[in-house]
């Protein structure tokens, strides 16, 4: 009974945040920007129209960078606005724990980011009409995309808990996400011995594995552990910055 | 119901709340009174588990703030000072959200509380469109939605117009018949109008803790007379009035042109106004105005907080 009550509060917070997303313009702006960018990658840069290759690789390859910018834009207001307006005082004097707040906001962002992916299923439909699409990488790609969205959401919520200023929260979020994404590209400068270790920290490596259609527990654990660290970090900051 | 022992809170080097100890019984309306920056909000924030005390113990009901903050928050309803409720929500949705978090399942409860707080007509409006008065009422509804035993209100009438202040005070009085209420304010008449008991704090310390009646009656024997006199200067007026029996202190509080306004503090059992009138007549002064006041909380407060009356 106690544990049901526990999840209830978390879900109430999630629901409230989702409602606010869809009743304010910011969600729609981010949604539109995301679809425009991914559409550009899909229709303009992808080999699909030039070579008639039936695959979505370009889209999935671009996703970590696109998400690095759009997800922090989705999450930036979640806690920093509460701090700015003072409503955090009301929230934290209701019978909820800091974990309820951090998880509720993280889940709301994850659901929202996952919903952003839904319209991109149009690309899948388009490609599969024209050519024969290999379902493995597509399914893997979407599972990876949701995990990636969740991971960036947790980072974004963490960034949002740091500052009262949404713009600063956004920049910190983008900074962390981009760094994790870019580690892959810098491996090249490192001595061969430590490349493997650094590669493991890079987000692109794990995302690529999954989007090839190979679901490995090591990759899943990578994403889940970043989420855990970010959520616990958020809890810690909410507790200390009062 | 509420017991606070040696409560202290530091902000860096600043001691915002210094060693407060008090208890509040069930069913009392207590006013926490003090000038701005006295530590009222900090104290209330510690009672509601928003701030962690640097040291000291707070028990609310059967729970301690440091041991079971969630249980404490469950039995408290709290209205923070600036009423920072979400602006981008409709009033009904907002109250529904708070009810859901608090686990209030009775579907009629929101309507009931809306009626009690007089916000039934604005339930479909956005919070940010509301006037300050309505916002305050929504804040009260938010604090009372779960029918808490204890209500903590930080400056519940600040920023309201006089009519709204009277309405909110009546509402607090009404609710206070069945609940324990703590409210903070820097307005003395508010304490006189709504509270049973007053705790006066200044610079983080308690300077007075007593019932409102006891304070006003213990200082009530001191009568103050205000008089506006023309035709003489202050020193000669002071000299003449001082000679009267029962005059404790004469001071000038104003004056305009030839007129001098004096305040006469008395400790006489009899009314000194006739004597002052005769004195004026004998000296050929013109008496423009004269009024008599009991020693107000305002003065007591000033004496306690500035005069070092602690």
Coordinates of C-alpha atoms in Angstrom, one line a residue:
Chain A
X1 CA 0.0 0.0 0.0
X2 CA 2.8 2.3 1.0
X3 CA 4.7 1.7 -2.2
X4 CA 1.6 2.3 -4.4
X5 CA 1.2 5.6 -2.7
X6 CA 4.8 6.4 -3.3
X7 CA 4.6 5.9 -7.1
X8 CA 1.3 7.8 -7.1
X9 CA 2.9 11.1 -6.1
X10 CA 5.6 10.7 -8.7
X11 CA 3.0 10.0 -11.4
X12 CA 0.9 13.0 -10.3
X13 CA 3.9 15.2 -10.8
X14 CA 4.7 13.6 -14.2
X15 CA 1.1 14.1 -15.3
X16 CA 1.1 17.8 -14.3
X17 CA 4.3 18.5 -16.2
X18 CA 3.0 16.7 -19.3
X19 CA -0.2 18.8 -19.1
X20 CA 1.8 22.0 -18.8
X21 CA 4.0 20.9 -21.9
X22 CA 0.9 20.6 -24.1
X23 CA -0.8 23.8 -22.8
X24 CA 2.2 26.1 -23.4
X25 CA 3.8 27.0 -26.7
X26 CA 7.3 25.9 -25.9
X27 CA 6.6 22.2 -26.5
X28 CA 5.2 22.8 -29.9
X29 CA 8.2 25.0 -30.9
X30 CA 10.7 22.3 -29.9
X31 CA 8.5 19.7 -31.5
X32 CA 8.5 21.6 -34.8
X33 CA 12.3 22.3 -34.6
X34 CA 13.0 18.7 -34.0
X35 CA 10.9 17.5 -36.9
X36 CA 12.4 20.1 -39.3
X37 CA 15.9 19.1 -38.4
X38 CA 15.3 15.3 -38.6
X39 CA 13.3 15.9 -41.8
X40 CA 16.3 17.7 -43.3
X41 CA 18.6 14.8 -42.4
X42 CA 16.2 12.3 -43.8
X43 CA 15.1 14.0 -47.0
X44 CA 18.1 16.1 -47.9
X45 CA 21.2 14.4 -46.6
X46 CA 20.1 10.8 -46.6
X47 CA 21.2 8.6 -49.6
X48 CA 17.6 7.4 -49.8
X49 CA 16.6 9.7 -52.6
X50 CA 19.8 9.6 -54.4
X51 CA 20.6 6.0 -54.3
X52 CA 17.4 4.5 -53.3
X53 CA 18.9 2.8 -50.2
X54 CA 16.2 1.6 -47.9
X55 CA 17.6 2.5 -44.6
X56 CA 17.4 5.1 -41.9
X57 CA 21.0 5.2 -40.9
X58 CA 21.5 8.9 -41.5
X59 CA 18.6 9.8 -39.3
X60 CA 19.8 7.6 -36.4
X61 CA 23.4 8.8 -36.8
X62 CA 22.3 12.4 -36.5
X63 CA 20.0 11.8 -33.6
X64 CA 22.5 12.1 -30.7
X65 CA 23.5 15.6 -31.9
X66 CA 20.0 16.7 -32.5
X67 CA 18.8 15.4 -29.2
X68 CA 21.8 17.1 -27.4
X69 CA 20.1 20.4 -28.3
X70 CA 16.4 19.7 -28.3
X71 CA 16.2 17.6 -25.1
X72 CA 17.8 20.3 -22.9
X73 CA 15.4 22.8 -24.5
X74 CA 12.5 20.5 -23.4
X75 CA 13.8 20.0 -19.8
X76 CA 15.3 23.5 -19.0
X77 CA 12.3 24.9 -17.3
X78 CA 11.4 21.8 -15.2
X79 CA 13.1 22.8 -12.0
X80 CA 14.8 26.1 -12.7
X81 CA 11.4 27.8 -13.3
X82 CA 10.2 26.5 -9.9
X83 CA 13.2 28.0 -8.3
X84 CA 12.8 31.3 -10.2
X85 CA 9.1 31.8 -9.3
X86 CA 9.5 30.3 -5.8
X87 CA 6.9 27.5 -6.4
X88 CA 9.6 25.0 -5.3
X89 CA 8.7 26.1 -1.8
X90 CA 5.1 25.0 -2.3
X91 CA 6.2 21.7 -4.0
X92 CA 8.7 20.9 -1.3
X93 CA 6.2 21.5 1.5
X94 CA 3.7 19.1 0.0
X95 CA 4.2 15.6 1.2
X96 CA 6.6 14.6 -1.6
X97 CA 10.2 13.6 -1.4
X98 CA 13.0 15.1 -3.5
X99 CA 13.1 11.7 -5.4
X100 CA 9.4 12.0 -6.2
X101 CA 10.1 15.4 -7.7
X102 CA 13.2 14.4 -9.6
X103 CA 11.6 11.2 -11.0
X104 CA 8.3 12.9 -11.8
X105 CA 10.0 15.5 -13.9
X106 CA 12.4 13.1 -15.5
X107 CA 9.6 10.8 -16.5
X108 CA 7.5 13.7 -17.9
X109 CA 10.5 14.7 -20.1
X110 CA 11.1 11.1 -21.2
X111 CA 7.5 10.7 -22.2
X112 CA 7.6 14.0 -24.1
X113 CA 10.8 13.2 -25.9
X114 CA 9.5 9.8 -26.9
X115 CA 6.3 11.4 -28.3
X116 CA 8.6 13.6 -30.4
X117 CA 9.8 10.4 -32.1
X118 CA 6.3 9.2 -33.1
X119 CA 6.0 11.5 -36.2
X120 CA 9.3 10.2 -37.4
X121 CA 7.7 6.8 -37.9
X122 CA 6.5 8.4 -41.2
X123 CA 10.1 8.0 -42.4
X124 CA 9.9 4.3 -41.7
X125 CA 6.6 4.1 -43.6
X126 CA 8.1 6.0 -46.5
X127 CA 11.2 3.9 -46.8
X128 CA 9.4 0.6 -46.5
X129 CA 7.0 1.5 -49.2
X130 CA 9.8 2.2 -51.6
X131 CA 12.3 -0.5 -50.7
X132 CA 12.6 -3.5 -48.6
X133 CA 13.5 -2.3 -45.1
X134 CA 15.5 -4.4 -42.6
X135 CA 13.3 -4.3 -39.5
X136 CA 16.2 -5.1 -37.0
X137 CA 18.1 -1.9 -37.2
X138 CA 14.9 0.2 -37.3
X139 CA 13.5 -1.5 -34.1
X140 CA 16.9 -1.3 -32.5
X141 CA 17.2 2.4 -33.6
X142 CA 14.0 3.3 -32.0
X143 CA 14.7 1.4 -28.7
X144 CA 18.1 3.2 -28.7
X145 CA 16.4 6.5 -29.5
X146 CA 14.1 6.2 -26.5
X147 CA 17.0 5.2 -24.2
X148 CA 19.0 8.2 -25.6
X149 CA 16.0 10.5 -25.0
X150 CA 15.6 9.3 -21.4
X151 CA 19.3 9.7 -20.7
X152 CA 19.4 13.2 -22.1
X153 CA 16.2 14.0 -20.2
X154 CA 17.8 12.9 -16.9
X155 CA 20.8 15.1 -17.7
X156 CA 18.6 18.0 -18.7
X157 CA 16.6 17.8 -15.4
X158 CA 19.8 17.7 -13.5
X159 CA 21.0 20.8 -15.4
X160 CA 17.7 22.5 -14.7
X161 CA 18.1 21.9 -10.9
X162 CA 21.4 23.8 -10.9
X163 CA 20.3 27.2 -12.0
X164 CA 17.4 29.6 -11.6
X165 CA 18.0 30.8 -15.1
X166 CA 16.6 28.6 -17.8
X167 CA 19.1 29.7 -20.4
X168 CA 22.0 28.7 -18.1
X169 CA 20.2 25.4 -17.4
X170 CA 19.8 24.9 -21.2
X171 CA 23.5 25.6 -21.9
X172 CA 24.7 23.3 -19.1
X173 CA 22.4 20.5 -20.4
X174 CA 23.6 21.0 -24.0
X175 CA 27.2 21.0 -22.7
X176 CA 27.0 17.7 -20.9
X177 CA 25.0 16.0 -23.7
X178 CA 27.3 17.2 -26.5
X179 CA 30.4 16.1 -24.5
X180 CA 29.1 12.6 -24.1
X181 CA 28.1 12.5 -27.7
X182 CA 31.5 13.8 -29.0
X183 CA 33.8 11.6 -26.9
X184 CA 33.6 9.2 -29.9
X185 CA 35.0 11.7 -32.3
X186 CA 38.0 12.5 -30.1
X187 CA 39.1 8.9 -29.5
X188 CA 41.3 9.3 -32.5
X189 CA 43.6 11.6 -30.6
X190 CA 44.2 9.2 -27.8
X191 CA 46.9 6.5 -27.5
X192 CA 45.6 3.1 -28.6
X193 CA 45.9 1.6 -25.1
X194 CA 43.2 3.7 -23.5
X195 CA 40.9 4.1 -26.5
X196 CA 38.8 1.2 -25.4
X197 CA 38.2 2.6 -21.9
X198 CA 37.2 6.0 -23.2
X199 CA 35.1 4.5 -25.9
X200 CA 33.0 2.9 -23.2
X201 CA 32.2 6.4 -21.7
X202 CA 31.2 7.7 -25.1
X203 CA 27.5 7.7 -25.7
X204 CA 27.8 7.4 -29.5
X205 CA 29.4 4.0 -29.2
X206 CA 26.6 2.5 -27.2
X207 CA 23.9 4.1 -29.2
X208 CA 25.5 2.8 -32.5
X209 CA 25.6 -0.7 -31.1
X210 CA 21.9 -0.6 -30.3
X211 CA 20.9 1.1 -33.5
X212 CA 22.6 -1.7 -35.5
X213 CA 19.9 -3.9 -34.0
X214 CA 22.2 -5.5 -31.4
X215 CA 20.6 -5.2 -28.0
X216 CA 23.4 -5.8 -25.5
X217 CA 22.9 -5.5 -21.7
X218 CA 26.2 -3.7 -21.4
X219 CA 24.8 -0.8 -23.6
X220 CA 21.5 -0.8 -21.7
X221 CA 23.4 -0.7 -18.4
X222 CA 25.4 2.2 -19.7
X223 CA 22.3 4.3 -20.3
X224 CA 20.6 3.3 -17.1
X225 CA 23.6 4.1 -15.0
X226 CA 23.8 7.7 -16.5
X227 CA 20.1 8.1 -15.7
X228 CA 20.6 6.9 -12.1
X229 CA 23.6 9.2 -11.5
X230 CA 21.7 12.2 -13.0
X231 CA 18.5 11.6 -11.1
X232 CA 20.4 11.1 -7.8
X233 CA 22.4 14.2 -8.6
X234 CA 19.2 16.1 -9.0
X235 CA 17.9 14.9 -5.7
X236 CA 21.1 15.9 -4.0
X237 CA 20.9 19.4 -5.5
X238 CA 17.3 19.9 -4.6
X239 CA 18.0 18.9 -1.0
X240 CA 21.1 21.2 -0.6
X241 CA 20.0 24.3 -2.4
X242 CA 17.2 25.4 -0.2
Chain B
X1 CA 0.3 20.6 19.1
X2 CA 3.4 22.4 18.0
X3 CA 6.5 22.5 20.1
X4 CA 9.7 24.4 19.2
X5 CA 12.8 24.0 21.3
X6 CA 15.9 26.1 20.9
X7 CA 15.4 26.5 17.2
X8 CA 18.3 28.2 15.5
X9 CA 19.1 28.9 11.8
X10 CA 22.2 30.4 10.4
X11 CA 22.7 31.7 6.8
X12 CA 26.5 31.8 6.6
X13 CA 27.4 34.2 9.3
X14 CA 24.0 35.7 9.7
X15 CA 21.9 34.3 12.5
X16 CA 18.3 34.5 11.2
X17 CA 16.6 32.7 14.0
X18 CA 18.2 32.5 17.4
X19 CA 17.2 30.0 20.0
X20 CA 13.4 30.2 19.7
X21 CA 11.4 28.2 22.2
X22 CA 7.6 28.2 22.2
X23 CA 4.7 25.8 22.2
X24 CA 1.3 26.3 20.5
X25 CA -1.8 24.5 21.8
X26 CA -4.5 23.0 19.7
X27 CA -7.1 25.4 18.5
X28 CA -5.1 28.6 19.0
X29 CA -4.6 31.3 16.4
X30 CA -1.1 32.5 17.0
X31 CA 0.4 35.6 15.4
X32 CA 4.1 35.7 14.8
X33 CA 4.8 39.4 14.8
X34 CA 8.0 41.2 14.0
X35 CA 9.5 43.8 11.6
X36 CA 10.8 42.7 8.2
X37 CA 13.8 40.6 8.5
X38 CA 13.0 39.4 12.1
X39 CA 13.1 35.8 11.1
X40 CA 9.4 35.1 10.7
X41 CA 9.5 33.5 7.3
X42 CA 12.7 31.5 8.2
X43 CA 10.9 30.1 11.3
X44 CA 7.8 29.1 9.4
X45 CA 9.9 27.5 6.7
X46 CA 11.5 25.4 9.3
X47 CA 8.2 24.4 10.8
X48 CA 7.0 23.3 7.3
X49 CA 10.2 21.3 6.6
X50 CA 11.3 23.5 3.8
X51 CA 14.4 24.7 5.6
X52 CA 16.5 22.5 7.8
X53 CA 17.3 24.0 11.2
X54 CA 20.9 24.6 12.1
X55 CA 20.0 23.3 15.6
X56 CA 17.0 22.7 17.7
X57 CA 14.0 20.5 17.7
X58 CA 10.5 21.0 16.2
X59 CA 7.7 18.6 16.9
X60 CA 4.4 18.9 15.1
X61 CA 1.6 16.7 16.3
X62 CA 3.3 13.4 17.0
X63 CA 6.1 13.8 14.5
X64 CA 9.5 15.5 14.6
X65 CA 10.4 17.6 11.6
X66 CA 13.9 16.1 11.3
X67 CA 12.7 12.5 11.6
X68 CA 9.5 12.3 9.6
X69 CA 9.2 15.4 7.4
X70 CA 6.7 13.7 5.1
X71 CA 4.3 12.9 7.9
X72 CA 4.6 16.5 9.2
X73 CA 3.9 17.9 5.7
X74 CA 0.8 15.7 5.6
X75 CA -0.8 17.3 8.6
X76 CA 0.1 20.8 7.7
X77 CA -1.4 23.2 5.2
X78 CA 1.1 26.0 4.3
X79 CA 0.7 29.2 2.4
X80 CA 4.1 30.8 1.5
X81 CA 4.4 34.6 1.6
X82 CA 4.3 35.5 -2.1
X83 CA 1.9 32.7 -3.0
X84 CA 4.1 31.2 -5.7
X85 CA 1.5 28.9 -7.2
X86 CA 2.0 27.7 -10.8
X87 CA 0.9 30.6 -13.1
X88 CA 0.4 28.4 -16.2
X89 CA -2.4 26.3 -14.8
X90 CA -6.1 26.7 -14.5
X91 CA -7.3 27.1 -10.9
X92 CA -9.3 23.9 -10.9
X93 CA -6.4 21.9 -12.4
X94 CA -4.1 23.3 -9.8
X95 CA -6.3 22.4 -6.9
X96 CA -6.9 19.0 -8.5
X97 CA -3.1 18.5 -8.7
X98 CA -2.6 19.4 -5.1
X99 CA -5.5 17.1 -4.1
X100 CA -4.0 14.3 -6.1
X101 CA -0.6 14.7 -4.4
X102 CA -2.2 14.8 -1.0
X103 CA -4.3 11.7 -1.8
X104 CA -7.6 13.5 -1.4
X105 CA -10.1 11.3 -3.2
X106 CA -13.4 12.8 -2.3
X107 CA -14.6 14.4 -5.6
X108 CA -16.7 17.0 -3.9
X109 CA -13.9 18.3 -1.8
X110 CA -12.6 20.8 -4.4
X111 CA -16.0 22.3 -4.9
X112 CA -16.4 22.5 -1.1
X113 CA -13.1 24.3 -0.5
X114 CA -13.7 26.6 -3.5
X115 CA -17.0 27.6 -1.9
X116 CA -15.4 28.2 1.5
X117 CA -12.7 30.3 0.0
X118 CA -15.0 32.2 -2.3
X119 CA -13.3 31.1 -5.6
X120 CA -16.1 29.1 -7.2
X121 CA -16.5 31.7 -10.0
X122 CA -12.9 31.7 -11.1
X123 CA -12.2 28.0 -11.2
X124 CA -11.7 28.0 -15.0
X125 CA -9.3 31.0 -15.0
X126 CA -5.5 30.8 -15.4
X127 CA -3.7 31.5 -12.1
X128 CA -1.6 34.2 -13.6
X129 CA -4.8 36.2 -14.7
X130 CA -6.0 36.4 -11.1
X131 CA -6.0 39.5 -8.9
X132 CA -3.8 39.4 -5.8
X133 CA -6.9 38.9 -3.6
X134 CA -8.1 35.9 -5.6
X135 CA -4.6 34.5 -5.8
X136 CA -4.4 34.6 -2.0
X137 CA -7.7 32.8 -1.8
X138 CA -6.5 30.1 -4.2
X139 CA -3.4 29.8 -2.0
X140 CA -5.6 29.3 1.1
X141 CA -7.7 26.7 -0.8
X142 CA -4.5 25.0 -1.7
X143 CA -3.4 25.0 1.9
X144 CA -6.7 23.6 3.2
X145 CA -7.6 21.1 0.5
X146 CA -6.8 18.1 2.7
X147 CA -8.5 19.6 5.8
X148 CA -5.3 19.9 7.8
X149 CA -5.2 20.2 11.6
X150 CA -2.6 22.9 11.4
X151 CA -2.5 25.8 9.0
X152 CA 0.6 27.9 8.6
X153 CA 0.2 31.2 6.8
X154 CA 3.0 33.5 6.0
X155 CA 1.8 37.2 5.7
X156 CA -1.7 36.1 4.5
X157 CA -2.9 39.7 3.9
X158 CA 0.2 41.3 2.4
X159 CA -0.5 43.2 -0.8
X160 CA -4.3 43.1 -0.4
X161 CA -6.7 46.1 -0.5
X162 CA -8.6 47.0 2.7
X163 CA -11.7 45.1 1.7
X164 CA -9.8 42.0 0.8
X165 CA -7.9 42.2 4.1
X166 CA -11.2 42.2 6.1
X167 CA -12.5 39.3 4.0
X168 CA -9.3 37.2 4.5
X169 CA -9.3 38.0 8.2
X170 CA -12.8 36.9 8.6
X171 CA -12.0 33.7 6.7
X172 CA -9.1 33.0 9.0
X173 CA -11.2 33.7 12.1
X174 CA -13.8 31.3 10.7
X175 CA -11.3 28.5 10.0
X176 CA -9.6 29.2 13.3
X177 CA -12.7 28.0 15.2
X178 CA -11.7 24.4 14.4
X179 CA -8.0 24.5 13.5
X180 CA -4.7 25.5 14.9
X181 CA -3.3 28.4 12.9
X182 CA 0.0 30.2 12.9
X183 CA 0.3 33.4 10.9
X184 CA 3.1 35.8 10.5
X185 CA 2.6 39.5 10.0
X186 CA 4.3 42.8 10.5
X187 CA 0.9 44.5 10.9
X188 CA -0.2 44.9 14.5
X189 CA -3.8 45.5 13.9
X190 CA -3.9 42.1 12.2
X191 CA -2.8 40.4 15.4
X192 CA -5.4 42.3 17.4
X193 CA -8.1 41.5 14.8
X194 CA -7.4 37.8 14.3
X195 CA -5.2 36.2 16.9
X196 CA -5.6 34.8 20.4
X197 CA -2.0 34.8 21.1
X198 CA 1.0 36.7 19.9
X199 CA 4.7 35.9 19.7
X200 CA 6.8 39.0 19.0
X201 CA 10.2 38.4 17.5
X202 CA 12.9 40.7 16.6
X203 CA 16.3 39.9 15.2
X204 CA 15.6 36.2 15.5
X205 CA 14.7 36.3 19.2
X206 CA 11.4 36.2 21.0
X207 CA 10.8 39.5 22.8
X208 CA 7.3 38.7 24.0
X209 CA 5.1 35.7 24.1
X210 CA 1.6 36.1 25.6
X211 CA -2.1 36.3 24.8
X212 CA -3.2 39.4 22.9
X213 CA -5.6 40.3 25.7
X214 CA -2.9 40.1 28.4
X215 CA -0.7 42.4 26.4
X216 CA -3.3 45.0 25.7
X217 CA -4.7 45.0 29.2
X218 CA -1.3 45.1 31.0
X219 CA -0.4 48.2 29.1
X220 CA -4.0 49.3 28.8
X221 CA -3.9 51.5 32.0
X222 CA -1.5 53.8 30.2
X223 CA -3.5 56.3 28.3
X224 CA -2.2 58.5 25.6
X225 CA -3.7 61.9 24.7
X226 CA -3.0 63.6 21.5
X227 CA -3.7 67.4 21.4
X228 CA -3.2 70.0 18.7
X229 CA -2.7 73.4 20.2
X230 CA -2.2 76.9 18.7
X231 CA -0.9 80.1 20.3
X232 CA 2.1 78.8 22.1
X233 CA 5.4 77.0 21.4
X234 CA 6.2 73.5 22.5
X235 CA 8.5 74.3 25.4
X236 CA 5.9 76.4 27.1
X237 CA 3.2 73.8 26.4
X238 CA 5.4 71.1 27.8
X239 CA 6.2 73.0 30.9
X240 CA 2.5 73.8 31.6
X241 CA 1.2 70.3 31.0
X242 CA 4.0 68.6 32.9
X243 CA 2.7 70.3 36.1
X244 CA -0.5 68.3 35.8
X245 CA -1.0 65.3 38.1
X246 CA -0.5 61.9 36.4
X247 CA 1.5 63.1 33.4
X248 CA 4.3 60.7 32.6
X249 CA 5.8 62.2 29.4
X250 CA 5.1 64.9 26.9
X251 CA 6.5 64.9 23.4
X252 CA 5.9 66.8 20.2
X253 CA 4.7 64.6 17.4
X254 CA 3.9 67.2 14.8
X255 CA 3.0 70.7 14.1
X256 CA 2.0 72.9 11.2
X257 CA 2.4 76.7 11.1
X258 CA 1.5 78.0 14.5
X259 CA 0.1 74.7 15.6
X260 CA 1.8 72.2 17.8
X261 CA 0.7 68.6 18.2
X262 CA 1.7 66.9 21.4
X263 CA 1.4 63.4 22.7
X264 CA 0.8 63.2 26.5
X265 CA 1.5 59.8 28.1
X266 CA -0.4 59.4 31.4
X267 CA -0.6 56.9 34.1
X268 CA -3.5 58.5 35.9
X269 CA -6.7 56.7 36.7
X270 CA -8.8 59.7 35.9
X271 CA -9.2 61.3 32.5
X272 CA -6.8 64.2 32.0
X273 CA -8.6 65.8 29.1
X274 CA -10.5 68.3 31.2
X275 CA -7.3 69.4 32.9
X276 CA -5.6 69.9 29.7
X277 CA -8.6 71.9 28.4
X278 CA -8.5 74.2 31.5
X279 CA -4.7 74.6 31.2
X280 CA -5.1 75.7 27.6
X281 CA -7.9 78.1 28.5
X282 CA -5.9 79.6 31.4
X283 CA -2.9 80.2 29.1
X284 CA -4.9 81.6 26.3
X285 CA -4.0 78.7 23.9
X286 CA -6.4 77.6 21.2
X287 CA -7.2 73.9 21.4
X288 CA -7.8 72.6 17.8
X289 CA -8.1 68.9 18.5
X290 CA -7.9 66.4 21.4
X291 CA -8.2 62.6 21.4
X292 CA -7.5 59.8 23.8
X293 CA -6.1 56.4 23.0
X294 CA -5.3 53.3 25.0
X295 CA -1.7 52.2 24.6
X296 CA -1.8 50.4 21.3
X297 CA 0.0 47.2 20.3
X298 CA 1.8 49.5 17.9
X299 CA 3.5 51.4 20.7
X300 CA 4.2 48.2 22.7
X301 CA 5.7 46.8 19.7
X302 CA 7.9 49.8 19.1
X303 CA 9.0 49.8 22.7
X304 CA 9.9 46.1 22.6
X305 CA 11.7 46.1 19.3
X306 CA 13.5 49.5 19.4
X307 CA 13.7 50.3 23.1
X308 CA 15.5 47.1 23.8
X309 CA 12.5 46.1 26.0
X310 CA 13.5 42.4 25.8

